[in-house]
PDB file of C-alpha atoms in Angstrom:
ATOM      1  CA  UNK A   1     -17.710 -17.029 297.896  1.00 94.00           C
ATOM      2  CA  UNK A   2     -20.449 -16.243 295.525  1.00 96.00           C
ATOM      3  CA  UNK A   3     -23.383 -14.265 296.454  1.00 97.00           C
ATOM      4  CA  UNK A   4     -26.717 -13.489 294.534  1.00 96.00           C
ATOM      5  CA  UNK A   5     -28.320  -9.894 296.059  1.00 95.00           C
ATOM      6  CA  UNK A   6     -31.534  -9.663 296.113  1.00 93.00           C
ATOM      7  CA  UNK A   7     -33.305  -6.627 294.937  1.00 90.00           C
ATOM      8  CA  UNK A   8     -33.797  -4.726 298.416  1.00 90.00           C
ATOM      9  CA  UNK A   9     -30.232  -4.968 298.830  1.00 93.00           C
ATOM     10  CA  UNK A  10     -27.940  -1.885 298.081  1.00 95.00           C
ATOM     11  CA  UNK A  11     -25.566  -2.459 295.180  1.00 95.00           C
ATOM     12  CA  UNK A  12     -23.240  -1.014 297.011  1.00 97.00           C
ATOM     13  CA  UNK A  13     -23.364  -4.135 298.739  1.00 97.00           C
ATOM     14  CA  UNK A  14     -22.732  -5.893 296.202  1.00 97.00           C
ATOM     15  CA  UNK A  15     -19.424  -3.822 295.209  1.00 97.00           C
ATOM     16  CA  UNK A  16     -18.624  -4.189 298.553  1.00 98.00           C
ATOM     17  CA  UNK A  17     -18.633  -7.946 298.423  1.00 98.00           C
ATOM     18  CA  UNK A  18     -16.687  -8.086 294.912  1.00 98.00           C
ATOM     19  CA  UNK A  19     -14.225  -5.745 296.144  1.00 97.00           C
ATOM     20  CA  UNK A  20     -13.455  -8.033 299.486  1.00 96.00           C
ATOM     21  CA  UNK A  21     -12.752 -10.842 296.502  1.00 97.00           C
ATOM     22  CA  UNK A  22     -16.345 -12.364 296.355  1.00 97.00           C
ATOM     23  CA  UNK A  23     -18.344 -13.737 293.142  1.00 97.00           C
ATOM     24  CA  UNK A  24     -21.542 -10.904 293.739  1.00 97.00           C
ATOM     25  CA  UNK A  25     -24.483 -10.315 291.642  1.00 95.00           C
ATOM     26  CA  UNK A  26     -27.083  -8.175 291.957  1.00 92.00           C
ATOM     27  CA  UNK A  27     -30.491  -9.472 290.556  1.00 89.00           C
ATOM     28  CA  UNK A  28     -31.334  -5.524 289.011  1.00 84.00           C
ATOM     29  CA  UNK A  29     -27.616  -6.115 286.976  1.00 80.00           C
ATOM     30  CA  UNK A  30     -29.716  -9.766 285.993  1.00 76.00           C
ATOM     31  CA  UNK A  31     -32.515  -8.309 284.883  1.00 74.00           C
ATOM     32  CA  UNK A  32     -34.292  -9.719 287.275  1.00 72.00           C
ATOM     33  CA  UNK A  33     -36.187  -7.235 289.342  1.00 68.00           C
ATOM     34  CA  UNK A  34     -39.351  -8.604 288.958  1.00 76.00           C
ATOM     35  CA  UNK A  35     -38.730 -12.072 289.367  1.00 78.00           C
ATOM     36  CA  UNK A  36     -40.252 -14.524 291.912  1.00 84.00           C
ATOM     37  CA  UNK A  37     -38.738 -15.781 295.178  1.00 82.00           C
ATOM     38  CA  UNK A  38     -39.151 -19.100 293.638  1.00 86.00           C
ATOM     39  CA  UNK A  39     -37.018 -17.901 290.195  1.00 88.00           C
ATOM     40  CA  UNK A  40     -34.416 -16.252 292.938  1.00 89.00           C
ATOM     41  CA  UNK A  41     -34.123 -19.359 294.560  1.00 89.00           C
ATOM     42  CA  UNK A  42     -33.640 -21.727 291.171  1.00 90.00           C
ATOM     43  CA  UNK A  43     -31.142 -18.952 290.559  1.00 91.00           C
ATOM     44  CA  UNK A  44     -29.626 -19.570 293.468  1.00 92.00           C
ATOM     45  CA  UNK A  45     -29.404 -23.069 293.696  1.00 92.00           C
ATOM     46  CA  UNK A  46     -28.304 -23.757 289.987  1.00 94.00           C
ATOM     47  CA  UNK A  47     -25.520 -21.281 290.448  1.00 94.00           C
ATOM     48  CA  UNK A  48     -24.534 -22.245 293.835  1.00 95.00           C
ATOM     49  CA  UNK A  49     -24.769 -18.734 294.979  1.00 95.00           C
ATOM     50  CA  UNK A  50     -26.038 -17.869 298.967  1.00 95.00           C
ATOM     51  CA  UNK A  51     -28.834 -15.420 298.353  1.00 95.00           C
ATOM     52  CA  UNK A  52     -28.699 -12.278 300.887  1.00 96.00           C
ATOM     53  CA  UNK A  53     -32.207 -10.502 301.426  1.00 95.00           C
ATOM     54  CA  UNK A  54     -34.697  -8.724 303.268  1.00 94.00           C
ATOM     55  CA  UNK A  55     -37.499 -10.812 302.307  1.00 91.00           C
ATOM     56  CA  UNK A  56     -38.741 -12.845 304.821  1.00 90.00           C
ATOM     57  CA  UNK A  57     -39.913 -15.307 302.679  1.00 85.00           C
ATOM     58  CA  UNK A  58     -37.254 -16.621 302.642  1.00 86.00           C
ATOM     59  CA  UNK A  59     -36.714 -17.804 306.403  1.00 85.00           C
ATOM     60  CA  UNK A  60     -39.684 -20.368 305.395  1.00 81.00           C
ATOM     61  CA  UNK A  61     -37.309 -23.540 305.445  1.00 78.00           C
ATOM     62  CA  UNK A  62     -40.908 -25.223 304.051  1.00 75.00           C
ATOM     63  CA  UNK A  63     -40.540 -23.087 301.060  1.00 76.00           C
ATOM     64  CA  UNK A  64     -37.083 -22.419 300.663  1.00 71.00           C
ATOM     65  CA  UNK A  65     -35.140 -25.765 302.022  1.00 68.00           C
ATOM     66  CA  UNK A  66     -31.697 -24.129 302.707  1.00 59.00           C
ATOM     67  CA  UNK A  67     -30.174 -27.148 303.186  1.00 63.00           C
ATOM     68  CA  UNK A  68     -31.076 -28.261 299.380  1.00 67.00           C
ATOM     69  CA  UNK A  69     -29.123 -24.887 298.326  1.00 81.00           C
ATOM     70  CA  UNK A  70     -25.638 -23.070 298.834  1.00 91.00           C
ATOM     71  CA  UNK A  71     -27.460 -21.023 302.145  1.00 91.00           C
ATOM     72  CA  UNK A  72     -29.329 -17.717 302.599  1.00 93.00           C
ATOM     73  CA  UNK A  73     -28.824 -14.550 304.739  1.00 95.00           C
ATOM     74  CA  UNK A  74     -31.805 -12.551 305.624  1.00 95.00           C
ATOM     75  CA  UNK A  75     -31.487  -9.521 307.267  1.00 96.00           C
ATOM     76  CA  UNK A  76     -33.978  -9.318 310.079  1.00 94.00           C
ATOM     77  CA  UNK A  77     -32.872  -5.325 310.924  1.00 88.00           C
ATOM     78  CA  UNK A  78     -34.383  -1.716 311.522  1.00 87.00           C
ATOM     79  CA  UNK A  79     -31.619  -0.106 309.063  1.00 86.00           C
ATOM     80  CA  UNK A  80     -31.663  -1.232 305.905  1.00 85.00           C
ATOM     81  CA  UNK A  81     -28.363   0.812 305.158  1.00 91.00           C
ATOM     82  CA  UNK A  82     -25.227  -0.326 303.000  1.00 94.00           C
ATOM     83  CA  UNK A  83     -23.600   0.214 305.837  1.00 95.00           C
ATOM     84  CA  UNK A  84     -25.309  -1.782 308.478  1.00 92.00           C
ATOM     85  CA  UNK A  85     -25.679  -4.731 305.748  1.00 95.00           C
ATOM     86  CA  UNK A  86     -21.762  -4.644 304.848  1.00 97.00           C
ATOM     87  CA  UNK A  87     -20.835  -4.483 308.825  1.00 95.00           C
ATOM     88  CA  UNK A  88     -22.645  -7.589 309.595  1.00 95.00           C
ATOM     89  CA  UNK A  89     -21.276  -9.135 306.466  1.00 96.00           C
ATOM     90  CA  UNK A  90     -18.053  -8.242 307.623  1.00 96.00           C
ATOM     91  CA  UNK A  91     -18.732  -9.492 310.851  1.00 95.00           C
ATOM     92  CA  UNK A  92     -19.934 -13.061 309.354  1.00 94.00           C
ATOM     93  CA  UNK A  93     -16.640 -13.331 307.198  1.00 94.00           C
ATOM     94  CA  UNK A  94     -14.687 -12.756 309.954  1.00 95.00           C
ATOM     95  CA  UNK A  95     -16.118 -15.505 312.375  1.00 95.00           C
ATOM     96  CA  UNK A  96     -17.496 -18.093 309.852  1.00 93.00           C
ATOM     97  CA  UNK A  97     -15.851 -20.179 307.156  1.00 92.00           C
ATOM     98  CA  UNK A  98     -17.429 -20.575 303.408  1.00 89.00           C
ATOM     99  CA  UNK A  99     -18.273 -24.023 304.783  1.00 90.00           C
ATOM    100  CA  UNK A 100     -20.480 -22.957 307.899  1.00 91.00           C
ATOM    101  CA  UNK A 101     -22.367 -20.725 305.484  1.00 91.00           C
ATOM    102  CA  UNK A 102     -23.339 -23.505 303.185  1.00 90.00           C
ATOM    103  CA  UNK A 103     -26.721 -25.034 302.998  1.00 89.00           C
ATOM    104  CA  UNK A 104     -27.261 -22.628 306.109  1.00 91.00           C
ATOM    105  CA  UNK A 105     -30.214 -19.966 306.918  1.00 92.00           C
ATOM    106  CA  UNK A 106     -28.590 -17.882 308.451  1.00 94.00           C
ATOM    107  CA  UNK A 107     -31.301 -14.902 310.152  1.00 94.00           C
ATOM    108  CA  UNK A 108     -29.401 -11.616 311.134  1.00 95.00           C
ATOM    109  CA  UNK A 109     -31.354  -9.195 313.546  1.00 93.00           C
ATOM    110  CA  UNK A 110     -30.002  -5.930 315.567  1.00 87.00           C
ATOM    111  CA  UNK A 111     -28.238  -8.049 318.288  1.00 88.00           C
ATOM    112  CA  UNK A 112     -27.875 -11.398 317.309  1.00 92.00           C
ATOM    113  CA  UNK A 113     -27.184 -13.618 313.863  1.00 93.00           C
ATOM    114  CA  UNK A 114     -28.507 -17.069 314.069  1.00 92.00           C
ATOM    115  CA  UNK A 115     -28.238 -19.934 312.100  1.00 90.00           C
ATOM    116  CA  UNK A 116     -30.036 -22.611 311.229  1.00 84.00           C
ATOM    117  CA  UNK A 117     -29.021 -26.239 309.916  1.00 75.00           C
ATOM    118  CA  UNK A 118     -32.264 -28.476 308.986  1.00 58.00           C
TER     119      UNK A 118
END
């Protein structure tokens, strides 16, 4: 799958994702620390990349129509650790195909990942 990391995510996410075989970039590797959500999300889109974040701005299926896009994953959690981000990645990959990802926002808390179609 490929994967475009927002800036509050760990690169060692992101070398954890190209080591499990995934297409990851990491928007400080882009340049592209200071971009806008809306520049992410062209990003996103014109690569066909499913953007992982913190920023909740990005749950705002107004703003951000998922479901015009390859998907995002926003992290909705206390720990903002490598390790709690890879887990739930982990977790994702091994109960979800590429397909149920796509043009999905998925929203991943503590206890429970939801996602959302329209």
């Amino acid at each position: 799958m490929k994967f475009l990391l927002d800036q509050n995510i760990s690169p060692k996410t992101t070398a954890y994702l190209c080591n499990l075989g995934h297409d990851a970039v990491d928007t400080r590797i882009l340049k592209l620390g200071e971009a806008s959500d809306e520049d992410l999300w062209k990003l996103s889109v014109s690569e066909k990349r499913i953007l992982i974040t913190f920023d909740l701005d990005f749950a705002d299926v107004r703003e951000y129509p998922h479901r015009f896009g390859p998907g995002i994953i926003v992290f909705r959690t206390r720990s903002t650790t490598s390790a709690t981000v890879n887990s739930q990645l982990r977790y994702i990959f091994d109960h979800f195909s590429e397909q149920d990802l796509q043009g999905k926002l998925i929203i991943i808390t503590e206890n429970r990942i939801r996602f959302r179609s329209t």
